[in-house]
PDB file of C-alpha atoms in Angstrom:
ATOM      1  CA  MET N  30     -26.369  11.243  30.739  1.00  0.00           C
ATOM      2  CA  THR N  31     -26.108   7.472  31.218  1.00  0.00           C
ATOM      3  CA  ASP N  32     -23.500   5.957  33.508  1.00  0.00           C
ATOM      4  CA  SER N  33     -21.459   4.620  30.583  1.00  0.00           C
ATOM      5  CA  ILE N  34     -21.394   8.012  28.845  1.00  0.00           C
ATOM      6  CA  LYS N  35     -20.426   9.630  32.157  1.00  0.00           C
ATOM      7  CA  ARG N  36     -17.606   7.116  32.566  1.00  0.00           C
ATOM      8  CA  LEU N  37     -16.444   7.684  28.983  1.00  0.00           C
ATOM      9  CA  LYS N  38     -16.373  11.432  29.599  1.00  0.00           C
ATOM     10  CA  GLU N  39     -14.263  10.918  32.745  1.00  0.00           C
ATOM     11  CA  LEU N  40     -11.777   8.760  30.825  1.00  0.00           C
ATOM     12  CA  VAL N  41     -11.486  11.287  27.998  1.00  0.00           C
ATOM     13  CA  ASP N  42     -11.173  14.258  30.356  1.00  0.00           C
ATOM     14  CA  SER N  43      -8.330  12.574  32.241  1.00  0.00           C
ATOM     15  CA  SER N  44      -6.334  11.747  29.067  1.00  0.00           C
ATOM     16  CA  ASP N  45      -4.007  13.803  26.931  1.00  0.00           C
ATOM     17  CA  ASN N  46      -2.716  11.168  24.531  1.00  0.00           C
ATOM     18  CA  ILE N  47      -5.774   9.421  23.098  1.00  0.00           C
ATOM     19  CA  VAL N  48      -5.489   7.167  20.082  1.00  0.00           C
ATOM     20  CA  PHE N  49      -8.603   6.132  18.181  1.00  0.00           C
ATOM     21  CA  PHE N  50      -8.525   2.846  16.255  1.00  0.00           C
ATOM     22  CA  GLY N  51     -11.510   2.553  13.923  1.00  0.00           C
ATOM     23  CA  GLY N  52     -13.154   0.399  11.305  1.00  0.00           C
ATOM     24  CA  ALA N  53     -16.148   0.332   8.964  1.00  0.00           C
ATOM     25  CA  GLY N  54     -18.660   0.928  11.772  1.00  0.00           C
ATOM     26  CA  VAL N  55     -17.394   4.508  12.086  1.00  0.00           C
ATOM     27  CA  SER N  56     -18.656   5.302   8.581  1.00  0.00           C
ATOM     28  CA  THR N  57     -21.974   3.424   8.583  1.00  0.00           C
ATOM     29  CA  GLU N  58     -23.692   6.451  10.148  1.00  0.00           C
ATOM     30  CA  SER N  59     -22.484   8.403   7.102  1.00  0.00           C
ATOM     31  CA  GLY N  60     -24.352   5.946   4.881  1.00  0.00           C
ATOM     32  CA  ILE N  61     -21.364   3.831   3.832  1.00  0.00           C
ATOM     33  CA  PRO N  62     -22.202   0.106   4.214  1.00  0.00           C
ATOM     34  CA  ASP N  63     -19.735  -1.957   6.174  1.00  0.00           C
ATOM     35  CA  PHE N  64     -18.352  -5.218   4.870  1.00  0.00           C
ATOM     36  CA  ARG N  65     -19.294  -7.848   7.379  1.00  0.00           C
ATOM     37  CA  SER N  66     -22.516  -6.991   9.137  1.00  0.00           C
ATOM     38  CA  THR N  67     -25.834  -8.216   7.728  1.00  0.00           C
ATOM     39  CA  GLY N  68     -26.624  -5.934   4.824  1.00  0.00           C
ATOM     40  CA  GLY N  69     -22.913  -5.225   4.419  1.00  0.00           C
ATOM     41  CA  LEU N  70     -21.079  -5.813   1.156  1.00  0.00           C
ATOM     42  CA  TYR N  71     -20.309  -9.451   1.889  1.00  0.00           C
ATOM     43  CA  HIS N  72     -23.993 -10.356   2.016  1.00  0.00           C
ATOM     44  CA  GLN N  73     -24.955  -8.905  -1.349  1.00  0.00           C
ATOM     45  CA  GLU N  74     -25.215 -10.778  -4.605  1.00  0.00           C
ATOM     46  CA  TRP N  75     -22.360 -10.318  -7.068  1.00  0.00           C
ATOM     47  CA  LYS N  76     -20.835 -12.575  -9.705  1.00  0.00           C
ATOM     48  CA  TYR N  77     -17.795 -13.295  -7.494  1.00  0.00           C
ATOM     49  CA  PRO N  78     -17.403 -12.979  -3.714  1.00  0.00           C
ATOM     50  CA  PRO N  79     -16.117  -9.504  -2.734  1.00  0.00           C
ATOM     51  CA  GLU N  80     -12.981 -11.078  -1.197  1.00  0.00           C
ATOM     52  CA  VAL N  81     -12.137 -12.450  -4.642  1.00  0.00           C
ATOM     53  CA  ILE N  82     -12.891  -9.241  -6.563  1.00  0.00           C
ATOM     54  CA  LEU N  83     -10.866  -7.169  -4.088  1.00  0.00           C
ATOM     55  CA  SER N  84      -7.766  -9.328  -4.431  1.00  0.00           C
ATOM     56  CA  HIS N  85      -4.580  -8.354  -6.231  1.00  0.00           C
ATOM     57  CA  THR N  86      -4.834 -11.427  -8.469  1.00  0.00           C
ATOM     58  CA  PHE N  87      -8.356 -10.526  -9.611  1.00  0.00           C
ATOM     59  CA  TYR N  88      -7.383  -6.873 -10.161  1.00  0.00           C
ATOM     60  CA  GLU N  89      -4.531  -7.981 -12.420  1.00  0.00           C
ATOM     61  CA  SER N  90      -6.526 -10.603 -14.356  1.00  0.00           C
ATOM     62  CA  ASN N  91      -9.940  -8.931 -14.582  1.00  0.00           C
ATOM     63  CA  PRO N  92      -9.571  -5.144 -14.196  1.00  0.00           C
ATOM     64  CA  GLU N  93     -12.901  -4.369 -15.930  1.00  0.00           C
ATOM     65  CA  GLU N  94     -14.914  -6.364 -13.391  1.00  0.00           C
ATOM     66  CA  PHE N  95     -12.747  -5.034 -10.537  1.00  0.00           C
ATOM     67  CA  PHE N  96     -13.458  -1.406 -11.432  1.00  0.00           C
ATOM     68  CA  ARG N  97     -17.154  -2.103 -11.985  1.00  0.00           C
ATOM     69  CA  PHE N  98     -17.388  -3.420  -8.404  1.00  0.00           C
ATOM     70  CA  TYR N  99     -15.036  -0.749  -7.051  1.00  0.00           C
ATOM     71  CA  ARG N 100     -17.111   2.130  -8.433  1.00  0.00           C
ATOM     72  CA  ALA N 101     -20.434   0.567  -7.454  1.00  0.00           C
ATOM     73  CA  LYS N 102     -19.528  -0.552  -3.952  1.00  0.00           C
ATOM     74  CA  LEU N 103     -16.454   1.227  -2.583  1.00  0.00           C
ATOM     75  CA  LEU N 104     -16.924   4.799  -3.748  1.00  0.00           C
ATOM     76  CA  ALA N 105     -19.303   7.045  -1.814  1.00  0.00           C
ATOM     77  CA  PRO N 106     -18.400  10.580  -2.954  1.00  0.00           C
ATOM     78  CA  ASP N 107     -21.500  12.124  -1.389  1.00  0.00           C
ATOM     79  CA  ALA N 108     -20.910  10.725   2.103  1.00  0.00           C
ATOM     80  CA  LYS N 109     -20.322  13.355   4.792  1.00  0.00           C
ATOM     81  CA  PRO N 110     -18.502  13.047   8.131  1.00  0.00           C
ATOM     82  CA  ASN N 111     -20.782  12.126  11.018  1.00  0.00           C
ATOM     83  CA  ALA N 112     -20.717  13.078  14.700  1.00  0.00           C
ATOM     84  CA  ALA N 113     -17.949  10.535  15.454  1.00  0.00           C
ATOM     85  CA  HIS N 114     -15.576  11.950  12.818  1.00  0.00           C
ATOM     86  CA  LYS N 115     -16.297  15.492  14.022  1.00  0.00           C
ATOM     87  CA  LYS N 116     -15.756  14.726  17.713  1.00  0.00           C
ATOM     88  CA  LEU N 117     -12.399  13.047  17.022  1.00  0.00           C
ATOM     89  CA  ALA N 118     -11.270  16.065  14.958  1.00  0.00           C
ATOM     90  CA  GLU N 119     -12.359  18.333  17.822  1.00  0.00           C
ATOM     91  CA  TRP N 120     -10.304  16.342  20.343  1.00  0.00           C
ATOM     92  CA  GLU N 121      -7.269  16.488  18.057  1.00  0.00           C
ATOM     93  CA  ALA N 122      -7.628  20.277  17.745  1.00  0.00           C
ATOM     94  CA  GLU N 123      -7.671  20.464  21.558  1.00  0.00           C
ATOM     95  CA  GLY N 124      -4.426  18.457  21.653  1.00  0.00           C
ATOM     96  CA  ARG N 125      -6.100  15.600  23.497  1.00  0.00           C
ATOM     97  CA  LEU N 126      -6.177  13.071  20.646  1.00  0.00           C
ATOM     98  CA  LYS N 127      -2.848  12.308  18.961  1.00  0.00           C
ATOM     99  CA  ALA N 128      -3.780   9.913  16.146  1.00  0.00           C
ATOM    100  CA  VAL N 129      -6.627   8.243  14.318  1.00  0.00           C
ATOM    101  CA  ILE N 130      -5.695   4.799  13.025  1.00  0.00           C
ATOM    102  CA  THR N 131      -8.312   3.703  10.522  1.00  0.00           C
ATOM    103  CA  GLN N 132      -9.073   0.676   8.376  1.00  0.00           C
ATOM    104  CA  ASN N 133     -11.418   2.857   6.291  1.00  0.00           C
ATOM    105  CA  ILE N 134     -10.551   4.163   2.834  1.00  0.00           C
ATOM    106  CA  ASP N 135     -13.204   6.895   2.565  1.00  0.00           C
ATOM    107  CA  GLY N 136     -11.243   9.944   3.756  1.00  0.00           C
ATOM    108  CA  LEU N 137     -14.058  11.087   6.076  1.00  0.00           C
ATOM    109  CA  HIS N 138     -11.726  11.667   9.038  1.00  0.00           C
ATOM    110  CA  GLN N 139      -9.742  14.199   6.997  1.00  0.00           C
ATOM    111  CA  ALA N 140     -12.975  15.739   5.678  1.00  0.00           C
ATOM    112  CA  ALA N 141     -13.998  16.338   9.307  1.00  0.00           C
ATOM    113  CA  GLY N 142     -10.682  18.087  10.025  1.00  0.00           C
ATOM    114  CA  SER N 143      -8.486  15.337  11.485  1.00  0.00           C
ATOM    115  CA  ARG N 144      -4.865  15.777  10.475  1.00  0.00           C
ATOM    116  CA  ASN N 145      -2.927  12.833  11.878  1.00  0.00           C
ATOM    117  CA  VAL N 146      -4.840  10.001  10.196  1.00  0.00           C
ATOM    118  CA  LEU N 147      -3.022   6.720   9.631  1.00  0.00           C
ATOM    119  CA  GLU N 148      -4.864   4.902   6.849  1.00  0.00           C
ATOM    120  CA  LEU N 149      -3.927   1.239   7.161  1.00  0.00           C
ATOM    121  CA  HIS N 150      -5.788   0.219   4.026  1.00  0.00           C
ATOM    122  CA  GLY N 151      -5.097   3.277   1.889  1.00  0.00           C
ATOM    123  CA  SER N 152      -7.553   5.774   0.428  1.00  0.00           C
ATOM    124  CA  VAL N 153      -9.895   6.120  -2.554  1.00  0.00           C
ATOM    125  CA  HIS N 154      -8.730   9.740  -2.798  1.00  0.00           C
ATOM    126  CA  ARG N 155      -5.252   8.741  -3.967  1.00  0.00           C
ATOM    127  CA  ASN N 156      -4.749   6.999  -7.296  1.00  0.00           C
ATOM    128  CA  HIS N 157      -1.563   6.546  -9.315  1.00  0.00           C
ATOM    129  CA  CYS N 158      -0.698   5.470 -12.829  1.00  0.00           C
ATOM    130  CA  GLN N 159       1.049   2.117 -12.646  1.00  0.00           C
ATOM    131  CA  ARG N 160       3.277   3.046 -15.562  1.00  0.00           C
ATOM    132  CA  CYS N 161       4.452   6.633 -14.916  1.00  0.00           C
ATOM    133  CA  GLY N 162       3.301   7.221 -11.315  1.00  0.00           C
ATOM    134  CA  LYS N 163       1.141  10.275 -12.076  1.00  0.00           C
ATOM    135  CA  PHE N 164      -1.325  11.161  -9.317  1.00  0.00           C
ATOM    136  CA  TYR N 165      -5.090  11.316  -9.839  1.00  0.00           C
ATOM    137  CA  GLY N 166      -7.779  12.317  -7.340  1.00  0.00           C
ATOM    138  CA  LEU N 167     -11.138  10.647  -6.758  1.00  0.00           C
ATOM    139  CA  GLU N 168     -12.898  13.103  -9.096  1.00  0.00           C
ATOM    140  CA  HIS N 169     -10.936  11.766 -12.052  1.00  0.00           C
ATOM    141  CA  ILE N 170     -11.901   8.152 -11.282  1.00  0.00           C
ATOM    142  CA  LEU N 171     -15.565   9.167 -10.982  1.00  0.00           C
ATOM    143  CA  ARG N 172     -15.419  10.852 -14.397  1.00  0.00           C
ATOM    144  CA  THR N 173     -13.987   7.796 -16.141  1.00  0.00           C
ATOM    145  CA  GLU N 174     -15.671   4.579 -17.237  1.00  0.00           C
ATOM    146  CA  GLY N 175     -14.288   1.068 -17.439  1.00  0.00           C
ATOM    147  CA  VAL N 176     -10.598   0.753 -16.595  1.00  0.00           C
ATOM    148  CA  PRO N 177      -9.249   4.271 -15.858  1.00  0.00           C
ATOM    149  CA  ARG N 178      -6.242   5.142 -17.985  1.00  0.00           C
ATOM    150  CA  CYS N 179      -3.519   7.737 -17.540  1.00  0.00           C
ATOM    151  CA  SER N 180      -2.583  10.183 -20.317  1.00  0.00           C
ATOM    152  CA  CYS N 181       0.444   7.902 -20.869  1.00  0.00           C
ATOM    153  CA  GLY N 182      -1.831   4.890 -21.396  1.00  0.00           C
ATOM    154  CA  GLY N 183      -1.086   3.132 -18.094  1.00  0.00           C
ATOM    155  CA  ILE N 184      -3.815   1.840 -15.770  1.00  0.00           C
ATOM    156  CA  ILE N 185      -4.622   4.124 -12.831  1.00  0.00           C
ATOM    157  CA  LYS N 186      -4.656   2.033  -9.661  1.00  0.00           C
ATOM    158  CA  PRO N 187      -6.407   3.173  -6.469  1.00  0.00           C
ATOM    159  CA  ASP N 188      -4.126   3.498  -3.451  1.00  0.00           C
ATOM    160  CA  VAL N 189      -6.226   0.892  -1.648  1.00  0.00           C
ATOM    161  CA  VAL N 190      -4.674  -2.195  -0.078  1.00  0.00           C
ATOM    162  CA  LEU N 191      -6.159  -5.250  -1.779  1.00  0.00           C
ATOM    163  CA  TYR N 192      -6.181  -8.800  -0.451  1.00  0.00           C
ATOM    164  CA  GLU N 193      -2.744 -10.386  -1.033  1.00  0.00           C
ATOM    165  CA  GLU N 194      -1.057  -6.966  -0.795  1.00  0.00           C
ATOM    166  CA  GLY N 195       1.028  -5.819   2.172  1.00  0.00           C
ATOM    167  CA  LEU N 196       0.268  -2.788   4.319  1.00  0.00           C
ATOM    168  CA  ASP N 197       2.458   0.289   3.969  1.00  0.00           C
ATOM    169  CA  GLN N 198       5.449  -0.119   6.284  1.00  0.00           C
ATOM    170  CA  GLY N 199       5.689   3.564   7.218  1.00  0.00           C
ATOM    171  CA  THR N 200       2.003   3.714   8.170  1.00  0.00           C
ATOM    172  CA  LEU N 201       2.337   0.539  10.249  1.00  0.00           C
ATOM    173  CA  GLU N 202       5.365   1.883  12.112  1.00  0.00           C
ATOM    174  CA  ALA N 203       3.620   5.187  12.840  1.00  0.00           C
ATOM    175  CA  ALA N 204       0.581   3.275  14.150  1.00  0.00           C
ATOM    176  CA  VAL N 205       2.741   1.100  16.419  1.00  0.00           C
ATOM    177  CA  ARG N 206       4.463   4.219  17.777  1.00  0.00           C
ATOM    178  CA  ALA N 207       1.171   6.024  18.422  1.00  0.00           C
ATOM    179  CA  LEU N 208      -0.319   3.002  20.210  1.00  0.00           C
ATOM    180  CA  ALA N 209       2.772   2.443  22.348  1.00  0.00           C
ATOM    181  CA  GLU N 210       2.697   6.079  23.552  1.00  0.00           C
ATOM    182  CA  ALA N 211      -1.077   6.382  24.090  1.00  0.00           C
ATOM    183  CA  ASP N 212      -2.555   6.814  27.571  1.00  0.00           C
ATOM    184  CA  MET N 213      -6.032   5.933  26.309  1.00  0.00           C
ATOM    185  CA  LEU N 214      -7.130   3.714  23.421  1.00  0.00           C
ATOM    186  CA  MET N 215     -10.589   3.939  21.955  1.00  0.00           C
ATOM    187  CA  ILE N 216     -11.530   1.153  19.530  1.00  0.00           C
ATOM    188  CA  GLY N 217     -14.615   1.898  17.476  1.00  0.00           C
ATOM    189  CA  GLY N 218     -16.651   0.333  14.701  1.00  0.00           C
ATOM    190  CA  THR N 219     -14.474  -2.718  14.167  1.00  0.00           C
ATOM    191  CA  SER N 220     -14.861  -6.352  15.152  1.00  0.00           C
ATOM    192  CA  LEU N 221     -11.041  -6.750  14.964  1.00  0.00           C
ATOM    193  CA  ASN N 222     -11.364  -9.569  12.434  1.00  0.00           C
ATOM    194  CA  VAL N 223      -9.011  -8.159   9.819  1.00  0.00           C
ATOM    195  CA  TYR N 224      -5.307  -8.886  10.167  1.00  0.00           C
ATOM    196  CA  PRO N 225      -2.668  -7.573  10.271  1.00  0.00           C
ATOM    197  CA  ALA N 226      -4.550  -4.406  11.308  1.00  0.00           C
ATOM    198  CA  ALA N 227      -6.220  -6.017  14.353  1.00  0.00           C
ATOM    199  CA  GLY N 228      -2.870  -7.298  15.619  1.00  0.00           C
ATOM    200  CA  LEU N 229      -1.688  -3.723  16.209  1.00  0.00           C
ATOM    201  CA  ILE N 230      -3.820  -3.456  19.371  1.00  0.00           C
ATOM    202  CA  ARG N 231      -1.252  -5.440  21.355  1.00  0.00           C
ATOM    203  CA  TYR N 232       1.156  -2.479  21.207  1.00  0.00           C
ATOM    204  CA  TYR N 233      -1.082  -0.456  23.504  1.00  0.00           C
ATOM    205  CA  GLN N 234       0.344  -0.584  27.027  1.00  0.00           C
ATOM    206  CA  GLY N 235      -1.995   1.836  28.811  1.00  0.00           C
ATOM    207  CA  HIS N 236      -4.822   1.207  31.251  1.00  0.00           C
ATOM    208  CA  LYS N 237      -7.767   2.965  29.646  1.00  0.00           C
ATOM    209  CA  LEU N 238      -9.258   0.814  26.904  1.00  0.00           C
ATOM    210  CA  VAL N 239     -12.711   1.679  25.555  1.00  0.00           C
ATOM    211  CA  LEU N 240     -14.645  -0.452  23.084  1.00  0.00           C
ATOM    212  CA  LEU N 241     -17.397   1.146  20.991  1.00  0.00           C
ATOM    213  CA  ASN N 242     -18.904  -1.485  18.719  1.00  0.00           C
ATOM    214  CA  LYS N 243     -22.420  -2.670  17.965  1.00  0.00           C
ATOM    215  CA  SER N 244     -21.509  -6.353  17.801  1.00  0.00           C
ATOM    216  CA  PRO N 245     -19.158  -8.493  19.922  1.00  0.00           C
ATOM    217  CA  VAL N 246     -15.491  -8.143  19.128  1.00  0.00           C
ATOM    218  CA  ALA N 247     -13.509 -11.105  17.782  1.00  0.00           C
ATOM    219  CA  ARG N 248     -11.003 -11.009  20.610  1.00  0.00           C
ATOM    220  CA  ASP N 249     -11.756 -10.972  24.265  1.00  0.00           C
ATOM    221  CA  LEU N 250     -10.183  -7.651  25.170  1.00  0.00           C
ATOM    222  CA  ALA N 251     -10.015  -6.622  28.788  1.00  0.00           C
ATOM    223  CA  ALA N 252     -11.815  -3.354  28.083  1.00  0.00           C
ATOM    224  CA  ASP N 253     -12.470  -0.858  30.860  1.00  0.00           C
ATOM    225  CA  LEU N 254     -15.662   0.245  29.170  1.00  0.00           C
ATOM    226  CA  VAL N 255     -17.815  -1.341  26.445  1.00  0.00           C
ATOM    227  CA  ILE N 256     -20.586   0.614  24.709  1.00  0.00           C
ATOM    228  CA  THR N 257     -22.688  -1.088  22.027  1.00  0.00           C
ATOM    229  CA  ASP N 258     -24.654   1.954  20.798  1.00  0.00           C
ATOM    230  CA  PRO N 259     -23.880   3.586  17.422  1.00  0.00           C
ATOM    231  CA  ILE N 260     -20.557   5.367  17.732  1.00  0.00           C
ATOM    232  CA  GLY N 261     -21.606   8.751  16.320  1.00  0.00           C
ATOM    233  CA  GLU N 262     -24.604   8.831  18.637  1.00  0.00           C
ATOM    234  CA  THR N 263     -22.323   7.972  21.574  1.00  0.00           C
ATOM    235  CA  LEU N 264     -19.560  10.511  20.904  1.00  0.00           C
ATOM    236  CA  ALA N 265     -22.096  13.269  20.129  1.00  0.00           C
ATOM    237  CA  GLN N 266     -23.107  13.157  23.815  1.00  0.00           C
ATOM    238  CA  LEU N 267     -19.631  14.122  25.030  1.00  0.00           C
TER     239      LEU N 267
END
C-alpha cells in the first residue's frame, strides 16, 4: 500500500460524515467518455460544437439534431458501475458517507447502491412530457427514434440540465447542507471548471479535503491529499 493510499485510508477511517463530490472522471472507468479531456466529447467532430447542441436554445430550435447527438453521445445504457461507485455505496451502507454530489447524469451511483445521490445536472433516467408531464424511463427513449413523443403528442424532454438552464433549487440546497455538515470532502473526477456546480465547494468548512483527479484542478484548493491515479483503481485499494 503506497503512502498516499495509507493516508487516504486513515482519513476515511477517522471520518463519519464524508461527502463525495464527483464529475465525469468517475464514470470514465465505466467506459463513458468525459467531456473535456482529450478524446472526450468536446474533441470529436460534429456539425455544431457540443456546447451549442446541449443548450436550451438549440434544443428548442433544432430538436431532431439535439436528440441525434443526445442518443449517440450521452446515453450509455450498457455502462456498469465501477470500483469507485461501489466503494462509495459501501461507505454509505456503513453510515460513513452521507451524500454523493454528482455532475454526472448516468445514474451509475444509484446502480451501485448509493441512495443519497444529489444529481446537480439531472439524469438520463428521468424524462417528462413537456405538455402533460407524464414520466418516461430511459428504456422508452432508447426504443424511440427522432424526437420522442408522448401519447398526448408532446415532446418528451430528458431531465438533464442544459446550458442556459438553471440547476434545481432543492438539489442545490441539499448539496450546500451536506457540504456544510461534512467532516471530510472527497472531490473526484472533476476539474471544477463547470459553474455553478464547482462553486459549491466553498461551503465545506472541514479540515480533511482529498482530491482524486487525473489532471490539475482549475482552482488551487488547499487539499490535504492529492492523488492523480484513476479513481476506481484508487478506491478499490481501500
